[in-house]
Each structure stands twice: as C-alpha cells, then as structure tokens.
Coordinates of C-alpha atoms and ligand atoms in Angstrom, one line a residue:
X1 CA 107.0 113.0 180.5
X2 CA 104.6 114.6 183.0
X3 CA 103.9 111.3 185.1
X4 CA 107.6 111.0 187.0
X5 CA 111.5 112.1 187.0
X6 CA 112.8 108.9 185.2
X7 CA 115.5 107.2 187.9
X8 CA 118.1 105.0 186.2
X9 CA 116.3 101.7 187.9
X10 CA 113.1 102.4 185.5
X11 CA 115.2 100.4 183.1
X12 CA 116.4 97.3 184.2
X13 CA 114.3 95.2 183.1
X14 CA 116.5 93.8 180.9
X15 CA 119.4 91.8 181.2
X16 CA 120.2 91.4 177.2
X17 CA 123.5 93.4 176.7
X18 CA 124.5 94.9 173.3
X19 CA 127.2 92.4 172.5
X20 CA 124.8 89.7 172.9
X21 CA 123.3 90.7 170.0
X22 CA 125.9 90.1 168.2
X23 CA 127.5 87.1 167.0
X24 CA 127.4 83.6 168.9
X25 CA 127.3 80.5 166.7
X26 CA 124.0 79.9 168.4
X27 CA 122.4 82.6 168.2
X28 CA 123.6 82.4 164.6
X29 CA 121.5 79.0 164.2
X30 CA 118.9 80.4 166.0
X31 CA 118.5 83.5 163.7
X32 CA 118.7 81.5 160.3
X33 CA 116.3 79.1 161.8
X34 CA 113.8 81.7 163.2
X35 CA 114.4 83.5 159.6
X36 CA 112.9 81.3 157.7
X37 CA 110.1 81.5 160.3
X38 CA 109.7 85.1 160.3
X39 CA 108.8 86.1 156.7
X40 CA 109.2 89.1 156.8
X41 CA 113.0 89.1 157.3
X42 CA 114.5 91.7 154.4
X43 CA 115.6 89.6 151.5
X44 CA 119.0 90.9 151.3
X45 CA 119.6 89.5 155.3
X46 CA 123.1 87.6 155.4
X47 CA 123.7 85.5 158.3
X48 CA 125.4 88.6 159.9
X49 CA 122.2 90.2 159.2
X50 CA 120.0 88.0 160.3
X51 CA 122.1 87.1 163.9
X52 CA 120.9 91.0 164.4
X53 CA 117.6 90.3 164.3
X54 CA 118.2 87.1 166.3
X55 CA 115.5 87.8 169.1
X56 CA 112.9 89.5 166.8
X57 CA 110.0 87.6 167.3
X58 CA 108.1 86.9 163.9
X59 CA 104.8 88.7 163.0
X60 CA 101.4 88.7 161.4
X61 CA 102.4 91.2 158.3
X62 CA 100.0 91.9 155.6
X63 CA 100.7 90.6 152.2
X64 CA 101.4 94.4 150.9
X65 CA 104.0 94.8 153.4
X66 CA 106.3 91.7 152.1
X67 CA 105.9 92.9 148.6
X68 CA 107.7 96.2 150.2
X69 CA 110.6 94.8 152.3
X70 CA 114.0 97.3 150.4
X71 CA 116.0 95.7 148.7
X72 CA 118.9 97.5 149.2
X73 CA 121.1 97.5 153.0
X74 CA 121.3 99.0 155.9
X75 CA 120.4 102.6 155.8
X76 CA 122.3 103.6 158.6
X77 CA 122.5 107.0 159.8
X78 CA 125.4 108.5 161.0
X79 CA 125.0 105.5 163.3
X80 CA 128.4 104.1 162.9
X81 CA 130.0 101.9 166.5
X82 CA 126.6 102.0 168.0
X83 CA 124.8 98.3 168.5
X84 CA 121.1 98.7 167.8
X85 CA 119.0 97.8 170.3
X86 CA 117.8 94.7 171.3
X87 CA 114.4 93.6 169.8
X88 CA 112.9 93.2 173.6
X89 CA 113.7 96.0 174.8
X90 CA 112.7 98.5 172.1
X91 CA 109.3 96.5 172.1
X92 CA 109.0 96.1 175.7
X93 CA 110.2 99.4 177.0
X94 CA 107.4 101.9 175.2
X95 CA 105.4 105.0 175.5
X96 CA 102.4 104.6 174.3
X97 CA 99.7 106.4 176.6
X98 CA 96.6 105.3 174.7
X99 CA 97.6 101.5 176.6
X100 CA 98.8 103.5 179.9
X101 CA 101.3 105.4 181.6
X102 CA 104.0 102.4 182.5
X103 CA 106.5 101.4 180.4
X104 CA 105.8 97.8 180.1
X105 CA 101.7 98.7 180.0
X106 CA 102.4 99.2 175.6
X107 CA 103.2 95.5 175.1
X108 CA 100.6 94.2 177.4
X109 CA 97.7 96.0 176.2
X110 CA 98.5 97.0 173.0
X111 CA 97.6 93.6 171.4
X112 CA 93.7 94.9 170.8
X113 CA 94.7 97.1 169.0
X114 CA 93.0 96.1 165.2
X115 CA 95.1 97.3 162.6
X116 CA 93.8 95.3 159.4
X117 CA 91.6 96.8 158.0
X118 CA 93.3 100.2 158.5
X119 CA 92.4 103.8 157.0
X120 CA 94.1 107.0 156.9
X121 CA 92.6 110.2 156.3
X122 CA 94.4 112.8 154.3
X123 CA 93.3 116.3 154.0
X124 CA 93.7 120.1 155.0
X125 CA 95.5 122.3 152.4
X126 CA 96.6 119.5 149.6
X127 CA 95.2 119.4 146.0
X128 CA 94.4 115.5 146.4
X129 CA 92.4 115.1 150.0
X130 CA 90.8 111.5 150.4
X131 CA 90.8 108.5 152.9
X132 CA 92.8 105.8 151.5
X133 CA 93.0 102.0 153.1
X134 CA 96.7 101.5 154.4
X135 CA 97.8 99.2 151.5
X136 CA 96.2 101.6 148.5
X137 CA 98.0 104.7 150.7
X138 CA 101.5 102.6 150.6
X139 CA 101.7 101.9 146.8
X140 CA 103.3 104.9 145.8
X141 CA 106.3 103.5 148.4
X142 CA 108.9 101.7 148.3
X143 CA 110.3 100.8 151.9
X144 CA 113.6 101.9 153.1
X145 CA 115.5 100.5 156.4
X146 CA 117.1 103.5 158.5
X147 CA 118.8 103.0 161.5
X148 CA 118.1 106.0 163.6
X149 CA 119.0 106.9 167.4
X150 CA 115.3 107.9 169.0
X151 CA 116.2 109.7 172.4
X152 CA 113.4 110.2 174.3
X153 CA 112.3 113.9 176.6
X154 CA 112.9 111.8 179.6
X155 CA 116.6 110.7 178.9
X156 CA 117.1 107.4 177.6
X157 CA 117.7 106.0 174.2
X158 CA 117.8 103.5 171.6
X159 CA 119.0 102.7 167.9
X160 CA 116.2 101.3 165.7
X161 CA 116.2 99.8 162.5
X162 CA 113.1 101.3 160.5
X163 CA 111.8 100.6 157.5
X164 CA 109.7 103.2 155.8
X165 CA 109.8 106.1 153.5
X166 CA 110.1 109.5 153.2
X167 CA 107.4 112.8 154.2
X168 CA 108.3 113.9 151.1
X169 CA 107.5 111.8 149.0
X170 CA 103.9 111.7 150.4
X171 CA 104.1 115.0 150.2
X172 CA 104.6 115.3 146.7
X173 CA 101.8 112.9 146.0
X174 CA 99.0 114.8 148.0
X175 CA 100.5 117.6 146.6
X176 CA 100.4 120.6 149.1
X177 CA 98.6 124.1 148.5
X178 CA 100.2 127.2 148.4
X179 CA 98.5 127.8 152.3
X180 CA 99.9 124.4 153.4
X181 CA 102.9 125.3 156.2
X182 CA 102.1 122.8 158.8
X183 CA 101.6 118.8 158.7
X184 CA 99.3 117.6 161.7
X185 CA 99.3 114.1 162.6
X186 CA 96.4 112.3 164.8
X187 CA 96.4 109.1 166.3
X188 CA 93.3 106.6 166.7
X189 CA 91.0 107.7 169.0
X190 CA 89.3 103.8 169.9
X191 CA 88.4 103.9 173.7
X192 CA 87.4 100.0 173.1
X193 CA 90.6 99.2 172.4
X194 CA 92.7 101.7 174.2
X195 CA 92.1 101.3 177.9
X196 CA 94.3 104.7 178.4
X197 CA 91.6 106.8 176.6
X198 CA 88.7 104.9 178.7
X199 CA 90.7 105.7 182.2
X200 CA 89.9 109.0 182.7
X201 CA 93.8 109.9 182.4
X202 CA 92.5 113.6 182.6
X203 CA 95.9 115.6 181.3
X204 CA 95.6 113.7 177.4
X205 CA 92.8 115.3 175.3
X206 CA 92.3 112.6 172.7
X207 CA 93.4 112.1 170.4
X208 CA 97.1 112.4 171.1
X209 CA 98.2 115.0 168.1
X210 CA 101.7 116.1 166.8
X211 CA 103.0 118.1 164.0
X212 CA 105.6 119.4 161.8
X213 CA 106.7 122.9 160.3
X214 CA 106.5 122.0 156.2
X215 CA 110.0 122.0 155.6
X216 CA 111.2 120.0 158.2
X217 CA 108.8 117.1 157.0
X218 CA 110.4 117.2 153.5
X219 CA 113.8 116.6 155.6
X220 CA 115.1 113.4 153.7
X221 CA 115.5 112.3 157.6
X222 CA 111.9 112.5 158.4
X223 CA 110.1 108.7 157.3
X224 CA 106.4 107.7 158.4
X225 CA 107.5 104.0 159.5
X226 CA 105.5 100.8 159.0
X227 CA 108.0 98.0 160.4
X228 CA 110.8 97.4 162.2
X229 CA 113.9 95.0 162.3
X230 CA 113.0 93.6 159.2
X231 CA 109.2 93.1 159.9
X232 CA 106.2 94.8 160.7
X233 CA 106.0 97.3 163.6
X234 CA 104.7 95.8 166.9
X235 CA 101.3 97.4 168.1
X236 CA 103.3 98.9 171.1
X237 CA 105.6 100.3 168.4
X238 CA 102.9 102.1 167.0
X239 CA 101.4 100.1 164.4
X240 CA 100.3 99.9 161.5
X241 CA 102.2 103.5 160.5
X242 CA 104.0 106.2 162.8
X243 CA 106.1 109.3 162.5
X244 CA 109.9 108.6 163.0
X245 CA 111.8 112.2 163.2
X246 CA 115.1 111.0 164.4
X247 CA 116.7 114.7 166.0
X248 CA 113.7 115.4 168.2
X249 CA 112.6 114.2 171.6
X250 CA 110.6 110.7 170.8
X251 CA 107.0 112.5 171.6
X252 CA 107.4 114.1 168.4
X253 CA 107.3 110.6 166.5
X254 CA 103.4 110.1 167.3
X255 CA 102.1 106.4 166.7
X256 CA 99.2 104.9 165.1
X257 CA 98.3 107.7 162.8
X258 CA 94.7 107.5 161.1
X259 CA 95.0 111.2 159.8
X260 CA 97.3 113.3 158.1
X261 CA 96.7 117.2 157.5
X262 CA 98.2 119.9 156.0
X263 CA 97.5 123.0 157.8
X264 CA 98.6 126.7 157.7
X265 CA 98.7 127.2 161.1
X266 CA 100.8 125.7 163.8
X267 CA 98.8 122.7 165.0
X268 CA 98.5 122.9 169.0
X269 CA 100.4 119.3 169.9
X270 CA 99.7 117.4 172.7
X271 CA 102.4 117.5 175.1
X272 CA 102.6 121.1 174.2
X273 CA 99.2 121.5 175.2
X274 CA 99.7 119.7 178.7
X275 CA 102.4 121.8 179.7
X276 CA 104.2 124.2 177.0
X277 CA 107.2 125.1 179.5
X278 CA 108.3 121.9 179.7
X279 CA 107.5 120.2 176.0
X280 CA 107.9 122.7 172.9
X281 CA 106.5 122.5 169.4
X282 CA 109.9 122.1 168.1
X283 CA 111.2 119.2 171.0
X284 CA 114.7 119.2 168.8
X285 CA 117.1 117.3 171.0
X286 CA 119.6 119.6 172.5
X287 CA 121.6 119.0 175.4
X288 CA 122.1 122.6 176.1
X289 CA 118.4 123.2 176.9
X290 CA 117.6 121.6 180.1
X291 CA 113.7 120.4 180.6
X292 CA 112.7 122.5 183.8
X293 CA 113.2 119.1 186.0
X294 CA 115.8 117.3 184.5
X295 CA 118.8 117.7 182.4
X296 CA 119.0 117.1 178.8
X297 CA 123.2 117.1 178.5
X298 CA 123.2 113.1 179.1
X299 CA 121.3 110.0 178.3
X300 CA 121.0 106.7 178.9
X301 CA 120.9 104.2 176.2
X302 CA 119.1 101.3 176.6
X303 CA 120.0 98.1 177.8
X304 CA 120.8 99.9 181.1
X305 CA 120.4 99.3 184.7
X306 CA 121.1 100.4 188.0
X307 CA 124.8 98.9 187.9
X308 CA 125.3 99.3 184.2
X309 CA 123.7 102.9 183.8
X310 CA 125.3 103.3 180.2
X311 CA 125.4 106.7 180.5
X312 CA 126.2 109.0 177.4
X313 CA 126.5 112.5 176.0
X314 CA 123.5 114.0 173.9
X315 CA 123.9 115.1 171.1
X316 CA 122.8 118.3 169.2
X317 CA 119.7 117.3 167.1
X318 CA 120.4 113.7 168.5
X319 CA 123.2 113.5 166.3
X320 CA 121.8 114.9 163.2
X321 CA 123.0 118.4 162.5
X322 CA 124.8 118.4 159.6
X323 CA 121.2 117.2 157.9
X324 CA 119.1 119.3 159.9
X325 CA 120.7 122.3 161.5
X326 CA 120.1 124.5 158.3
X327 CA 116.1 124.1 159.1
X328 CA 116.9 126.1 162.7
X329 CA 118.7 129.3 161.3
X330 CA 118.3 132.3 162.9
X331 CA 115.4 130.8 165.4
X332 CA 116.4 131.1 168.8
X333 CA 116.2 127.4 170.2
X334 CA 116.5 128.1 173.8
X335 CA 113.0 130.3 173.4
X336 CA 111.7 127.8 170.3
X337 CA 112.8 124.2 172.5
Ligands
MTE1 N1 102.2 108.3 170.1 C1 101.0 108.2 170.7 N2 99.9 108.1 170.0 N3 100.9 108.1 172.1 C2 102.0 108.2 172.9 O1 101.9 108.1 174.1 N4 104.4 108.5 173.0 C3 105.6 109.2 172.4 C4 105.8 108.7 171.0 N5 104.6 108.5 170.2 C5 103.3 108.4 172.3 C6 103.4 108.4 170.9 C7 106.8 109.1 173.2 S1 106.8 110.0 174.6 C8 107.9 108.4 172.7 S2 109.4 108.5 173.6 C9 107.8 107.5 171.6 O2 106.5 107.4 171.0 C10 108.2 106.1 172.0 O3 108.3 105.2 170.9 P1 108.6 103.7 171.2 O4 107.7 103.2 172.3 O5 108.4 103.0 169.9 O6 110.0 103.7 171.7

C-alpha cells in the first residue's frame, strides 16, 4: 500500500513450503490428533482433509458457528494444481492497519480485539434496517467453504479456504430499495483495542471503509466470511466477519465489519480516499494496469523468499473472468482501475 515498494525479502519469514502441507504420515497423525482437538474441523474432513489443515491451530469458536460448519466439500474455485496456503503464513503475514502498518504487527496485536458479544448494523436503502447480534444476523446462513486466490495491491498472494456465504443472500433478506446501488462496509472503529487507530497514523480516517457497486455484490463469487480452514477466522484475519471478493486487490475485502449499508451513491473508500491514482474504487486485479510504482503483470505467492521468490503471472480478475468479466462491459478499466 502507501507505506513501502514491497521487496521479495518482506516475505521470508517463513520456511513452511507448499508440499509440506501435504501428506507425511506424521503430519497425518498430527492432523487427526489435533482434529479432534480443534472442534471446529468441518465434519465431512477425511484424513486427506484434515492433513491440510495440519498446522491450523484450534480456536475459541462460538457455539453458532459449529452448528454452521457445510456439510458439503471443498468449494474450490477455479483453483485446481494450486496448494493452499499454509495456515502460518496466511495468519501471520496480514494487513490489518487498525493493529499497525507491519505485516507481522496483525497477529501480535490483534488478540484484544473482543469479538463476542458482536453487533452489526444494517441500514441505508433496504426495507428491513436494524442491528442484529452476530449469531441472530447468521441464521438465515448456511456456511460454505471456497477456496479463493486473494492477491493483494502490493503483489503477493495466497489461496484460502473460506467458509461463508453469499452477498446475495443477505441481500435478499434486507431486501434492497429501489435507490439501493451501492453496499458500504465499515470496520470497528475501538481505539482501546486497536493501537493503529490510537497512533496517530494520520493518512487512515477511521474507520477504514470499502464498498461495492450492487451487482457485483450479488456475484455468486462475492461471500462475507466468518472462518477459515475449517474454523473460525483469526482476529488478524478479520474476525468475527469480513468481505472476501476474490478478483480484486485484497483492500477491497475489508475486515471486521460492524456496519453494512446500502447506499445510492458511490461510497468514498478508504484507500481511494488516501490516494485515488494509485487505489481505485473498482481495485479488479489486472495485470495490464500497472499501480504508478510497481507492476501488476506478476506476483508472488506465498510461501516465498529471497531464494525461492515463487514468482507467477497475474491473472485477469485474479483468475476469475469467466464469473465476473460480464459485470465490467463497456467500462473502460484502465480509467475505472
Ligand atoms: N480491513 C481493514 N479493516 N483494515 C485493513 O488494513 N487491509 C486490507 C484487507 N482488509 C485491511 C482490511 C488489505 S490491504 C488486504 S491485502 C487484506 O485485508 C489482507 O487480508 P489478510 O490479512 O487476511 O490476508
């Protein structure tokens, strides 16, 4: 983002390779054994499964959320040969400003974050406005796990398995008014527990906000998550409940989200507000659009390091055109990035 050019060493801090997350007969024992620990493991995991999710650490998660854990498999996404991520790194290497700037500052500071008891406000332009507590807002739900690729603005990337559910479907509960084109999201604003909000880091005006155009929220792509690798999302992660739109730059998917709100006008987002030449509204991953100090045509997907950069191609809409590139039609996406 704004604070520095990412160099390839910003992400060697870990050693785990992909095909270690894959099967070894101990990791295998390991993985049964910490999946009976970790109750929150989906209840369809085979061992296969479960050696996956072989470094997830357990969590805390709320008695709604196991009722929720899908029951059906992997919901991969045109996400075919690519391992997923490890569990470390994807929890260790974060943005998350509101617990500062560096990458490792998420999972240090993120654990004061409260998020039980958790509200979420939903209003604007919908027939059925209110303030819901998290588990009376999930019941209309039933999770899904989607392994997406998220590819960050700074050029790195990761494959995460989700587990959420569809915009839409929200959507068609809070049923939208005719005036409704836009869906704002806000983040908790808690300076107690969010050290980046108390240090004076002068280019966010809190709280961090992002948005959608209507009809690319009711994209069957587009989830609100509330857990990860078969558990709960990590604080770091963006816990209790964040945006996941898989084909645009990860600043898009904001975390933490207390309000919802459907608007007619384009909300004004944060990064956009910071500095609009360099993050857009629409922030679709495209490789032909450069950012102004970096390219955009490669990307580096994590686990990498200095000597094992793991360089690859980006991909239009990360991936994801055949489901999304209808939505962009006639816009001109080099003016509209
Ligand atoms: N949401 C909030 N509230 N604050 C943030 O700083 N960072 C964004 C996004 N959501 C951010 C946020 C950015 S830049 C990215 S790349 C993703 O979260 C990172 O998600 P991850 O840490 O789960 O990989």
């Amino acid at each position: 983002m704004l604070i520095k050019v990412p160099k390839a060493s910003d992400c060697h801090e870990s050693d785990v390779t992909p095909e270690s997350f894959y099967l070894s007969r101990r990791n295998l024992l390991g993985a049964t054994v910490a999946g009976l620990a970790v109750s929150s493991l989906p209840r369809w995991a085979s061992a296969d499964d479960a050696a996956r999710y072989a470094d997830v650490e357990p969590g805390k998660a709320p008695s709604w959320f196991a009722e929720k854990l899908p029951s059906t498999k992997w919901g991969a996404v045109n996400v075919k040969d690519e391992a997923i991520t490890p569990f470390k790194d994807a929890t260790h290497y974060n943005n998350f400003y509101e617990f500062g700037t560096d990458k490792g500052d998420p999972a240090a500071n993120a654990g004061a974050l409260k998020t039980e008891p958790w509200s979420v406000v939903v209003d604007g332009e919908v027939g059925k406005p209110g303030r819901y507590a998290l588990e009376d807002f999930m019941k209309p739900y039933q999770l899904e796990e989607r392994i997406y690729r998220l590819r960050c603005v700074e050029a790195w990337s990761m494959v995460i398995p989700w587990m959420g559910f569809p915009i839409s479907a929200l959507l068609k509960e809070v049923e939208p008014t005719s005036k409704a084109k836009f869906i704002r999201f806000e983040t908790l604003q808690d300076p107690k527990s969010m050290p980046g909000q108390r240090s004076g880091f002068a280019l966010i005006d809190w709280p961090y906000i992002e948005g959608l155009r209507l009809d690319e929220a009711m994209n069957p792509l587009a989830i609100l998550a509330v857990g990860m690798y078969g558990r709960e999302l990590p604080n770091q992660n963006g816990a209790p409940l964040r945006l996941v739109v898989p084909w645009k730059y990860g600043f898009k998917s904001i975390k933490s989200i207390v309000r919802i709100s459907l608007v007619s006008e384009q909300p004004k987002t944060t990064w956009q507000s910071i500095a609009a030449d360099e993050y857009g509204f629409y922030a679709n991953v495209n490789p032909t659009v450069d950012h102004p100090r970096w390219t955009q045509a490669r990307e580096r997907r994590l686990p990498s390091g200095l000597f094992k950069p793991n360089v690859r191609d980006t991909q239009m809409f990360n991936g994801y055109s055949d489901e999304v590139a209808s939505l962009y039609t006639g816009l001109d996406l080099r003016k509209n990035y």
